[in-house]
Amino acid sequence: MTAENASPLLQVEGLSQRFAVERDVFGRPSQWLEAVDRVSLDLRRGETLGIVGESGCGKSTLARSILRLTPPSAGRVVFDGVDLATADAATLRRMRARMQIVMQDPFSALNPRRTVGASIGDGLSGPGRRARVRELLEKVGLSPEDARRFPNEFSGGQRQRICIARALGPGPDLLIADEAVSALDVSVQAQILNLLAGLRQDFGLSFLFISHNLSVVRAFCDRIAVMYLGRIVETGPTEAIFNDPVHPYTRALISAVPIPVPGRHRAARAQLLPGDVPSPLNPPSGCRFRTRCPHADAGCAATAPALDPVAAERHVACLRLPVLPRGPVWQAPDTKEAASC
Amino acid sequence: MAQNTTAQHSTAQGAAAPSPAEPSPATAGAEPVLTVRDLQVSYQTDDGPVPAVTGVSLDLAAGETYAIVGESGSGKSTVALALLALAPIVGGEVRLAGRDLAGLSRHELRRLRGREIAMIFQEPMTSLNPVLTLGYQLIETIRLHQPLDRAAARGRAIEMLEKVGISDPARRLAQYPHELSGGMRQRVMIAMALSCNPRVLVADEPTTALDVTVQAQILSLLDDLRAEFGTGVVLITHDIGVVAETADRIGVMYAGQLIEEAPTADLFASPMHPYTRGLLASVPRVDLPPAGGPLAALHGTPPKPGKAPPGCPFRPRCGEAMDVCSTMPPLTRQGLRSVRCWLHDR
Amino acid sequence: MLKFVLRRLLQLIPVLFILSVLVFSLVHLVPGSPIDVLMGDIRDPVVEAALIARYGLDQPLPVQYWRWLTNLLQGDFGTSIYSREPILHMILARFPNTLLLAFASAVVALVISLPAGIIAALYQNRLPDFGAMGIALAGISIPNFWFGILLVLLFSQYLGWLPSMGYVSPAEDFGAAMRHLILPAITLGTAMSANLTRLIRAEMIEQLSQDYVRTARAKGLGERMIVGVHVLKNAMIPTVTIIGIQFGGLLEGAVLTEVIFAWPGIGRLAVDAVYERDYALIQGVVLVAAIVYVLINLLVDISYRYLDPRVKLG
């Protein structure tokens, strides 16, 4: 698109987002919640980066900060070479049109009193607006006549298609999908994922794909970043991570997912994590995962590990790298056939 | 205490009357604790009655986990509520340990709920009363069904909290639900449900609202308790992975009907109904690299309750639909399996 | 908790300051002056000038305000131009009477609306619901003073059971005091109960559809326990807020009721003060009423802490 094709589309540097949760007698913040703590990542043009983690890990807050829906407390977000924090209002508006978001709940995301066409047409202007709405509806697998109908006439999957059409309206380069298929039934989820994959190809979209569903992430993303309590603990190419998860949290997360093959899962069951995610109000010192980590030692409480390279394109934030188990967390597929019979 | 009640459960008696809609037998020889025959549930709405469940039959043996799988609107949660007579049953019967729920008075039903059959729900956040302490809610349940004084009931509550892996249980009794994480709340719900050693536990999407690492804990906890107490578990879920991991037998629901039933391994090895096949194929695999190309997806969406087409409700989405599919296929038995599809009608 | 109360009290300071400015300017915007009332028919400019100077009314308004405010901060509300009594005394003498009336009315309101609201919710869209809601609608529509007069006609004129007006101190004759209290309390209380019934009904219906009710049913709890313990405790949380707000409203409603029933509370005091253009007295009454209103709100917030364990004050 431009001469700077080599540079990443989106650069996030040291992004932090904190919220005041308690105030003193004079209304000054006395306790902070660090929802996102110094997160850095790059998104290349045409790439799909998955952000995975459990509730409270800060993945949705990260998306909101990047879009400046809540301006970040610290750090930089650079979109296509423009620092969003210092951009003037007109530039910011232009940049925002190029980054769109699709959210989890297709029921609350649409105004029930406006027609589908009106909702999709919001981001558009000019004489070709109506034609563009019809074109967008066809692109997402609906019929152009649907523009006159209201959201309550559509199922959850169809509404998510409408939300996607609306996001495509301004012709974005980046689509942030925040748990976009999580509320959908399995059979519908596959349809929407296929739709998104098709659009990615047709429009050359880049994706920030935020999800707690690791199966979906493996099917859809080129690279992933695993978050725990506001920090990234591991990044790398999707297949490399799923075949050889390094960080103990990544291993536990991947092996906790039940596999739709009876008998296959049990082998890796030893990875079951104890306890719950600690409160982000009072995160553990040093490595935030150490309270649930089977490999933690005294040093983990003292130092917060940095994201260090472990292999090509792969980074892991762990002080105990030498003692970590490696390799896949499941048996090879052939042994499972024997197990299930 | 756990031991005697388990022994008492094994004396469950009274077999279901033979019926045309006889389902596949539960695991060999065991007397079912729960039998459902041709269950019909219908909700009254402003637009007249809307059938949510039409003709579901199943058996559950003691200590067995029977999973009901389906998508939203399939009627699976309505079946769950109907097992406790908490949904408007308009036909068929539910027999718990030989007793037909329809023949019981309100008072007898209340004595049954929580003691003989208990239930846990999807949302541990809202399923506990936010303004009452955990201790109050637990002890209330225990004293409702067991002749214990306050102190003894408190002891039992602490014992149950320990069993479900909650640390420092005595202190927890004074806490309120919001002071616990989602996983802890679901543990409390399980403790409450199992506090009176019910024969049957109905678990409606018990881990859907939980994080995946916590889900793994809760599933293994449920499995351990099932084995320890010999409780029969009816697990309602949309998650194929969870089913594969925990269920002994599976019933697949679509548009208010049970369209296929089979032992877990058989169902995954050779799904018979086209919907089951499509459902299994559309689940992305976390343990395998993507095959490349689009995911296998069923087209269309499940019908809304009461809006299913006549004949086989899956017909509009089915790639193998035939002329005969415009009439309702019967439920066909084949050994331990049954399926409702003309492709398999013998 | 203490921190919360302290912060709320600190926040009160600017509120009270703005309030004092408002009260002061409003009073001085009212046409006519206390001098007119004092002078009556006398037409003597010398006397008039002397009176004006004596009460400082010749000073610019900001100066008058400053003088009033500094006296106020020393606990001096000034003296009534008319009765020559210290205003603080007058208010403190009347205030308990109004409080007694408001409290009795709130009790009447709860006694009516709690059962009515619960029954209406349990029999939603059936006869008892329509009955309760019809009465509530009538309660909102009927003017307070008219209902009060009706009550007087029925119970004192025709039946002669209760006194039509006046006040007896409970310390002197408790029985007589209660008999004098009944009619004004019912008049005020029914007005409040109409809104309260509708609120409690809506709140109960909302709570009855919550997941925890389903849990309670699934564990075999009877409907009486579900409604009486589980649902009611949740439904009372928003209800208490409204009661608090309406309690402030009772102080206002007291103006009319106190006039009708010749009840010697601050409502009547305020009315008399306005008739007499008694600037200092009006200012004092309004200010005290406002402070009480704000303090009641603080009390409501604190009571939240006890009703709803999820609320953390701080």
PDB file of C-alpha atoms in Angstrom, chain A residues 24-244:
ATOM      1  CA  ASP A  24      -8.185   8.635  49.797  1.00  0.00           C
ATOM      2  CA  VAL A  25     -10.081  11.247  51.823  1.00  0.00           C
ATOM      3  CA  PHE A  26      -9.359  13.920  49.226  1.00  0.00           C
ATOM      4  CA  GLY A  27     -10.382  11.767  46.285  1.00  0.00           C
ATOM      5  CA  ARG A  28      -6.827  11.099  45.157  1.00  0.00           C
ATOM      6  CA  PRO A  29      -6.156   7.569  43.887  1.00  0.00           C
ATOM      7  CA  SER A  30      -4.583   5.456  46.607  1.00  0.00           C
ATOM      8  CA  GLN A  31      -4.698   2.039  44.963  1.00  0.00           C
ATOM      9  CA  TRP A  32      -4.196   1.147  41.326  1.00  0.00           C
ATOM     10  CA  LEU A  33      -5.191  -1.816  39.250  1.00  0.00           C
ATOM     11  CA  GLU A  34      -2.533  -2.534  36.644  1.00  0.00           C
ATOM     12  CA  ALA A  35      -4.637  -4.189  33.968  1.00  0.00           C
ATOM     13  CA  VAL A  36      -1.874  -4.058  31.372  1.00  0.00           C
ATOM     14  CA  ASP A  37       1.747  -3.793  32.441  1.00  0.00           C
ATOM     15  CA  ARG A  38       4.393  -2.676  29.927  1.00  0.00           C
ATOM     16  CA  VAL A  39       3.238  -4.711  26.966  1.00  0.00           C
ATOM     17  CA  SER A  40       5.177  -4.479  23.703  1.00  0.00           C
ATOM     18  CA  LEU A  41       4.238  -6.139  20.446  1.00  0.00           C
ATOM     19  CA  ASP A  42       4.431  -5.697  16.693  1.00  0.00           C
ATOM     20  CA  LEU A  43       1.818  -6.585  14.130  1.00  0.00           C
ATOM     21  CA  ARG A  44       3.078  -6.968  10.584  1.00  0.00           C
ATOM     22  CA  ARG A  45       1.022  -6.082   7.546  1.00  0.00           C
ATOM     23  CA  GLY A  46      -1.324  -8.901   6.591  1.00  0.00           C
ATOM     24  CA  GLU A  47      -0.511 -10.818   9.750  1.00  0.00           C
ATOM     25  CA  THR A  48      -2.908 -12.285  12.310  1.00  0.00           C
ATOM     26  CA  LEU A  49      -1.669 -12.041  15.868  1.00  0.00           C
ATOM     27  CA  GLY A  50      -3.590 -13.948  18.513  1.00  0.00           C
ATOM     28  CA  ILE A  51      -3.713 -12.586  22.058  1.00  0.00           C
ATOM     29  CA  VAL A  52      -4.641 -15.423  24.402  1.00  0.00           C
ATOM     30  CA  GLY A  53      -5.128 -15.659  28.119  1.00  0.00           C
ATOM     31  CA  GLU A  54      -7.753 -16.181  30.769  1.00  0.00           C
ATOM     32  CA  SER A  55     -10.134 -13.636  32.250  1.00  0.00           C
ATOM     33  CA  GLY A  56      -8.336 -10.776  33.972  1.00  0.00           C
ATOM     34  CA  CYS A  57      -5.158 -11.177  31.936  1.00  0.00           C
ATOM     35  CA  GLY A  58      -5.727  -7.766  30.346  1.00  0.00           C
ATOM     36  CA  LYS A  59      -6.242  -8.864  26.749  1.00  0.00           C
ATOM     37  CA  SER A  60      -9.444  -6.880  26.217  1.00  0.00           C
ATOM     38  CA  THR A  61      -8.058  -3.863  28.064  1.00  0.00           C
ATOM     39  CA  LEU A  62      -5.069  -4.001  25.732  1.00  0.00           C
ATOM     40  CA  ALA A  63      -7.399  -3.777  22.728  1.00  0.00           C
ATOM     41  CA  ARG A  64      -9.217  -0.793  24.210  1.00  0.00           C
ATOM     42  CA  SER A  65      -5.936   0.965  24.965  1.00  0.00           C
ATOM     43  CA  ILE A  66      -4.629   0.421  21.451  1.00  0.00           C
ATOM     44  CA  LEU A  67      -7.804   1.994  20.058  1.00  0.00           C
ATOM     45  CA  ARG A  68      -7.527   4.761  22.682  1.00  0.00           C
ATOM     46  CA  LEU A  69     -11.048   3.970  23.878  1.00  0.00           C
ATOM     47  CA  THR A  70      -9.288   4.309  27.207  1.00  0.00           C
ATOM     48  CA  PRO A  71      -6.099   6.315  26.616  1.00  0.00           C
ATOM     49  CA  PRO A  72      -3.114   4.302  27.879  1.00  0.00           C
ATOM     50  CA  SER A  73      -1.425   5.344  31.128  1.00  0.00           C
ATOM     51  CA  ALA A  74       2.020   4.870  29.632  1.00  0.00           C
ATOM     52  CA  GLY A  75       3.702   3.629  26.491  1.00  0.00           C
ATOM     53  CA  ARG A  76       3.331   4.234  22.781  1.00  0.00           C
ATOM     54  CA  VAL A  77       0.969   2.938  20.118  1.00  0.00           C
ATOM     55  CA  VAL A  78       2.261   3.555  16.599  1.00  0.00           C
ATOM     56  CA  PHE A  79      -0.110   2.792  13.746  1.00  0.00           C
ATOM     57  CA  ASP A  80       1.336   2.882  10.236  1.00  0.00           C
ATOM     58  CA  GLY A  81       4.173   5.107  11.454  1.00  0.00           C
ATOM     59  CA  VAL A  82       1.954   7.568  13.352  1.00  0.00           C
ATOM     60  CA  ASP A  83       2.186   7.828  17.134  1.00  0.00           C
ATOM     61  CA  LEU A  84      -1.463   7.951  18.187  1.00  0.00           C
ATOM     62  CA  ALA A  85      -0.731   9.807  21.435  1.00  0.00           C
ATOM     63  CA  THR A  86       0.783  12.817  19.709  1.00  0.00           C
ATOM     64  CA  ALA A  87      -1.317  12.804  16.531  1.00  0.00           C
ATOM     65  CA  ASP A  88      -3.631  15.780  15.969  1.00  0.00           C
ATOM     66  CA  ALA A  89      -7.382  15.231  16.074  1.00  0.00           C
ATOM     67  CA  ALA A  90      -7.837  14.957  12.307  1.00  0.00           C
ATOM     68  CA  THR A  91      -5.031  12.417  11.924  1.00  0.00           C
ATOM     69  CA  LEU A  92      -6.308  10.425  14.878  1.00  0.00           C
ATOM     70  CA  ARG A  93      -9.752  10.271  13.329  1.00  0.00           C
ATOM     71  CA  ARG A  94      -8.273   9.091  10.041  1.00  0.00           C
ATOM     72  CA  MET A  95      -6.180   6.464  11.785  1.00  0.00           C
ATOM     73  CA  ARG A  96      -9.116   5.256  13.828  1.00  0.00           C
ATOM     74  CA  ALA A  97     -11.140   4.632  10.689  1.00  0.00           C
ATOM     75  CA  ARG A  98      -8.381   2.270   9.618  1.00  0.00           C
ATOM     76  CA  MET A  99      -8.565   0.217  12.828  1.00  0.00           C
ATOM     77  CA  GLN A 100     -11.932  -1.355  13.542  1.00  0.00           C
ATOM     78  CA  ILE A 101     -13.139  -3.667  16.282  1.00  0.00           C
ATOM     79  CA  VAL A 102     -15.636  -6.547  16.398  1.00  0.00           C
ATOM     80  CA  MET A 103     -16.747  -7.457  19.893  1.00  0.00           C
ATOM     81  CA  GLN A 104     -18.042 -10.529  21.648  1.00  0.00           C
ATOM     82  CA  ASP A 105     -21.715  -9.898  22.123  1.00  0.00           C
ATOM     83  CA  PRO A 106     -23.532  -9.427  18.826  1.00  0.00           C
ATOM     84  CA  PHE A 107     -26.764  -8.743  20.728  1.00  0.00           C
ATOM     85  CA  SER A 108     -25.724  -5.576  22.543  1.00  0.00           C
ATOM     86  CA  ALA A 109     -23.398  -4.341  19.806  1.00  0.00           C
ATOM     87  CA  LEU A 110     -26.250  -3.265  17.528  1.00  0.00           C
ATOM     88  CA  ASN A 111     -28.824  -0.582  18.248  1.00  0.00           C
ATOM     89  CA  PRO A 112     -32.144  -2.477  18.249  1.00  0.00           C
ATOM     90  CA  ARG A 113     -34.083   0.562  16.997  1.00  0.00           C
ATOM     91  CA  ARG A 114     -32.025   1.178  13.892  1.00  0.00           C
ATOM     92  CA  THR A 115     -32.083  -0.814  10.691  1.00  0.00           C
ATOM     93  CA  VAL A 116     -29.102  -2.918   9.811  1.00  0.00           C
ATOM     94  CA  GLY A 117     -28.402  -0.655   6.866  1.00  0.00           C
ATOM     95  CA  ALA A 118     -28.347   2.443   9.088  1.00  0.00           C
ATOM     96  CA  SER A 119     -25.936   0.782  11.515  1.00  0.00           C
ATOM     97  CA  ILE A 120     -23.573  -0.304   8.771  1.00  0.00           C
ATOM     98  CA  GLY A 121     -23.830   3.060   7.007  1.00  0.00           C
ATOM     99  CA  ASP A 122     -22.652   4.984  10.085  1.00  0.00           C
ATOM    100  CA  GLY A 123     -19.003   4.966   9.183  1.00  0.00           C
ATOM    101  CA  LEU A 124     -19.709   5.831   5.566  1.00  0.00           C
ATOM    102  CA  SER A 125     -20.496   9.011   3.697  1.00  0.00           C
ATOM    103  CA  GLY A 126     -21.049  10.264   0.205  1.00  0.00           C
ATOM    104  CA  PRO A 127     -23.405   9.345  -2.637  1.00  0.00           C
ATOM    105  CA  GLY A 128     -22.334   5.709  -2.958  1.00  0.00           C
ATOM    106  CA  ARG A 129     -23.313   4.983   0.598  1.00  0.00           C
ATOM    107  CA  ARG A 130     -26.372   2.845  -0.049  1.00  0.00           C
ATOM    108  CA  ALA A 131     -24.649   0.777  -2.706  1.00  0.00           C
ATOM    109  CA  ARG A 132     -21.712   0.296  -0.366  1.00  0.00           C
ATOM    110  CA  VAL A 133     -23.971  -1.001   2.411  1.00  0.00           C
ATOM    111  CA  ARG A 134     -25.478  -3.560   0.043  1.00  0.00           C
ATOM    112  CA  GLU A 135     -22.048  -4.596  -1.137  1.00  0.00           C
ATOM    113  CA  LEU A 136     -20.846  -5.027   2.442  1.00  0.00           C
ATOM    114  CA  LEU A 137     -23.864  -7.169   3.318  1.00  0.00           C
ATOM    115  CA  GLU A 138     -23.111  -9.460   0.408  1.00  0.00           C
ATOM    116  CA  LYS A 139     -19.473  -9.642   1.409  1.00  0.00           C
ATOM    117  CA  VAL A 140     -20.427 -11.060   4.819  1.00  0.00           C
ATOM    118  CA  GLY A 141     -22.873 -13.569   3.384  1.00  0.00           C
ATOM    119  CA  LEU A 142     -26.146 -11.717   3.932  1.00  0.00           C
ATOM    120  CA  SER A 143     -28.540 -10.444   1.338  1.00  0.00           C
ATOM    121  CA  PRO A 144     -28.677  -6.751   0.306  1.00  0.00           C
ATOM    122  CA  GLU A 145     -32.377  -6.672   1.235  1.00  0.00           C
ATOM    123  CA  ASP A 146     -31.363  -7.301   4.867  1.00  0.00           C
ATOM    124  CA  ALA A 147     -30.378  -3.612   5.093  1.00  0.00           C
ATOM    125  CA  ARG A 148     -34.000  -2.691   5.774  1.00  0.00           C
ATOM    126  CA  ARG A 149     -34.480  -5.181   8.604  1.00  0.00           C
ATOM    127  CA  PHE A 150     -33.874  -4.733  12.303  1.00  0.00           C
ATOM    128  CA  PRO A 151     -31.311  -6.617  14.421  1.00  0.00           C
ATOM    129  CA  ASN A 152     -33.926  -8.672  16.313  1.00  0.00           C
ATOM    130  CA  GLU A 153     -34.829 -10.435  13.082  1.00  0.00           C
ATOM    131  CA  PHE A 154     -31.391 -12.053  12.969  1.00  0.00           C
ATOM    132  CA  SER A 155     -29.736 -14.910  14.841  1.00  0.00           C
ATOM    133  CA  GLY A 156     -26.528 -14.439  16.853  1.00  0.00           C
ATOM    134  CA  GLY A 157     -24.330 -15.588  13.984  1.00  0.00           C
ATOM    135  CA  GLN A 158     -26.078 -13.312  11.513  1.00  0.00           C
ATOM    136  CA  ARG A 159     -25.725 -10.357  13.861  1.00  0.00           C
ATOM    137  CA  GLN A 160     -22.032 -11.020  14.135  1.00  0.00           C
ATOM    138  CA  ARG A 161     -21.924 -10.906  10.337  1.00  0.00           C
ATOM    139  CA  ILE A 162     -23.640  -7.502  10.505  1.00  0.00           C
ATOM    140  CA  CYS A 163     -21.079  -6.284  13.037  1.00  0.00           C
ATOM    141  CA  ILE A 164     -18.310  -7.444  10.734  1.00  0.00           C
ATOM    142  CA  ALA A 165     -19.901  -5.614   7.792  1.00  0.00           C
ATOM    143  CA  ARG A 166     -20.070  -2.464   9.903  1.00  0.00           C
ATOM    144  CA  ALA A 167     -16.411  -2.812  10.847  1.00  0.00           C
ATOM    145  CA  LEU A 168     -15.456  -3.254   7.204  1.00  0.00           C
ATOM    146  CA  GLY A 169     -17.327  -0.087   6.211  1.00  0.00           C
ATOM    147  CA  PRO A 170     -14.532   2.461   6.611  1.00  0.00           C
ATOM    148  CA  GLY A 171     -12.119   0.148   4.772  1.00  0.00           C
ATOM    149  CA  PRO A 172      -9.857  -0.721   7.700  1.00  0.00           C
ATOM    150  CA  ASP A 173      -6.342  -2.157   7.505  1.00  0.00           C
ATOM    151  CA  LEU A 174      -6.574  -3.623  11.002  1.00  0.00           C
ATOM    152  CA  LEU A 175      -9.461  -5.570  12.472  1.00  0.00           C
ATOM    153  CA  ILE A 176      -9.423  -6.217  16.198  1.00  0.00           C
ATOM    154  CA  ALA A 177     -11.600  -9.212  17.002  1.00  0.00           C
ATOM    155  CA  ASP A 178     -12.257  -9.209  20.743  1.00  0.00           C
ATOM    156  CA  GLU A 179     -13.687 -12.681  21.522  1.00  0.00           C
ATOM    157  CA  ALA A 180     -15.642 -12.248  18.282  1.00  0.00           C
ATOM    158  CA  VAL A 181     -16.722 -15.899  18.014  1.00  0.00           C
ATOM    159  CA  SER A 182     -16.884 -16.767  21.718  1.00  0.00           C
ATOM    160  CA  ALA A 183     -20.618 -16.259  22.174  1.00  0.00           C
ATOM    161  CA  LEU A 184     -21.554 -18.333  19.129  1.00  0.00           C
ATOM    162  CA  ASP A 185     -22.600 -21.956  18.814  1.00  0.00           C
ATOM    163  CA  VAL A 186     -19.930 -24.339  17.555  1.00  0.00           C
ATOM    164  CA  SER A 187     -21.473 -24.819  14.128  1.00  0.00           C
ATOM    165  CA  VAL A 188     -21.943 -21.067  13.671  1.00  0.00           C
ATOM    166  CA  GLN A 189     -18.498 -20.299  15.073  1.00  0.00           C
ATOM    167  CA  ALA A 190     -16.893 -22.251  12.240  1.00  0.00           C
ATOM    168  CA  GLN A 191     -18.922 -20.271   9.683  1.00  0.00           C
ATOM    169  CA  ILE A 192     -17.788 -16.930  11.111  1.00  0.00           C
ATOM    170  CA  LEU A 193     -14.153 -18.031  11.310  1.00  0.00           C
ATOM    171  CA  ASN A 194     -14.308 -19.053   7.661  1.00  0.00           C
ATOM    172  CA  LEU A 195     -15.865 -15.703   6.802  1.00  0.00           C
ATOM    173  CA  LEU A 196     -13.119 -13.810   8.627  1.00  0.00           C
ATOM    174  CA  ALA A 197     -10.432 -15.898   6.929  1.00  0.00           C
ATOM    175  CA  GLY A 198     -11.969 -15.129   3.537  1.00  0.00           C
ATOM    176  CA  LEU A 199     -12.134 -11.392   4.245  1.00  0.00           C
ATOM    177  CA  ARG A 200      -8.566 -11.442   5.506  1.00  0.00           C
ATOM    178  CA  GLN A 201      -7.510 -12.782   2.141  1.00  0.00           C
ATOM    179  CA  ASP A 202      -9.774 -10.570   0.001  1.00  0.00           C
ATOM    180  CA  PHE A 203      -8.932  -7.290   1.744  1.00  0.00           C
ATOM    181  CA  GLY A 204      -5.402  -8.054   2.938  1.00  0.00           C
ATOM    182  CA  LEU A 205      -6.522  -7.349   6.507  1.00  0.00           C
ATOM    183  CA  SER A 206      -4.290  -7.575   9.533  1.00  0.00           C
ATOM    184  CA  PHE A 207      -5.880  -9.063  12.624  1.00  0.00           C
ATOM    185  CA  LEU A 208      -5.451  -8.691  16.337  1.00  0.00           C
ATOM    186  CA  PHE A 209      -7.406 -11.772  17.364  1.00  0.00           C
ATOM    187  CA  ILE A 210      -8.207 -11.739  21.062  1.00  0.00           C
ATOM    188  CA  SER A 211      -9.564 -14.999  22.424  1.00  0.00           C
ATOM    189  CA  HIS A 212      -9.576 -17.356  25.345  1.00  0.00           C
ATOM    190  CA  ASN A 213     -10.337 -20.270  23.018  1.00  0.00           C
ATOM    191  CA  LEU A 214      -7.049 -21.903  22.110  1.00  0.00           C
ATOM    192  CA  SER A 215      -8.524 -24.229  19.503  1.00  0.00           C
ATOM    193  CA  VAL A 216      -9.883 -21.269  17.577  1.00  0.00           C
ATOM    194  CA  VAL A 217      -6.594 -19.396  17.930  1.00  0.00           C
ATOM    195  CA  ARG A 218      -4.631 -22.325  16.549  1.00  0.00           C
ATOM    196  CA  ALA A 219      -6.970 -22.522  13.575  1.00  0.00           C
ATOM    197  CA  PHE A 220      -6.855 -18.809  12.782  1.00  0.00           C
ATOM    198  CA  CYS A 221      -3.636 -17.077  13.874  1.00  0.00           C
ATOM    199  CA  ASP A 222      -0.129 -16.781  12.406  1.00  0.00           C
ATOM    200  CA  ARG A 223       1.506 -15.760  15.652  1.00  0.00           C
ATOM    201  CA  ILE A 224       0.329 -15.632  19.225  1.00  0.00           C
ATOM    202  CA  ALA A 225       1.119 -13.750  22.407  1.00  0.00           C
ATOM    203  CA  VAL A 226       0.136 -15.396  25.698  1.00  0.00           C
ATOM    204  CA  MET A 227      -0.829 -13.009  28.493  1.00  0.00           C
ATOM    205  CA  TYR A 228      -1.018 -13.605  32.213  1.00  0.00           C
ATOM    206  CA  LEU A 229      -2.051 -10.940  34.719  1.00  0.00           C
ATOM    207  CA  GLY A 230      -1.354  -8.005  32.435  1.00  0.00           C
ATOM    208  CA  ARG A 231       1.967  -9.200  31.014  1.00  0.00           C
ATOM    209  CA  ILE A 232       3.004 -11.141  27.948  1.00  0.00           C
ATOM    210  CA  VAL A 233       4.709 -14.373  29.025  1.00  0.00           C
ATOM    211  CA  GLU A 234       5.378 -15.918  25.628  1.00  0.00           C
ATOM    212  CA  THR A 235       5.203 -14.956  21.955  1.00  0.00           C
ATOM    213  CA  GLY A 236       5.994 -16.833  18.808  1.00  0.00           C
ATOM    214  CA  PRO A 237       4.645 -18.440  15.627  1.00  0.00           C
ATOM    215  CA  THR A 238       1.453 -20.377  16.384  1.00  0.00           C
ATOM    216  CA  GLU A 239       2.578 -23.829  15.318  1.00  0.00           C
ATOM    217  CA  ALA A 240       5.936 -23.469  17.053  1.00  0.00           C
ATOM    218  CA  ILE A 241       4.204 -22.634  20.321  1.00  0.00           C
ATOM    219  CA  PHE A 242       1.560 -25.376  20.111  1.00  0.00           C
ATOM    220  CA  ASN A 243       4.174 -27.989  19.249  1.00  0.00           C
ATOM    221  CA  ASP A 244       6.599 -26.858  21.899  1.00  0.00           C
TER     222      ASP A 244
END
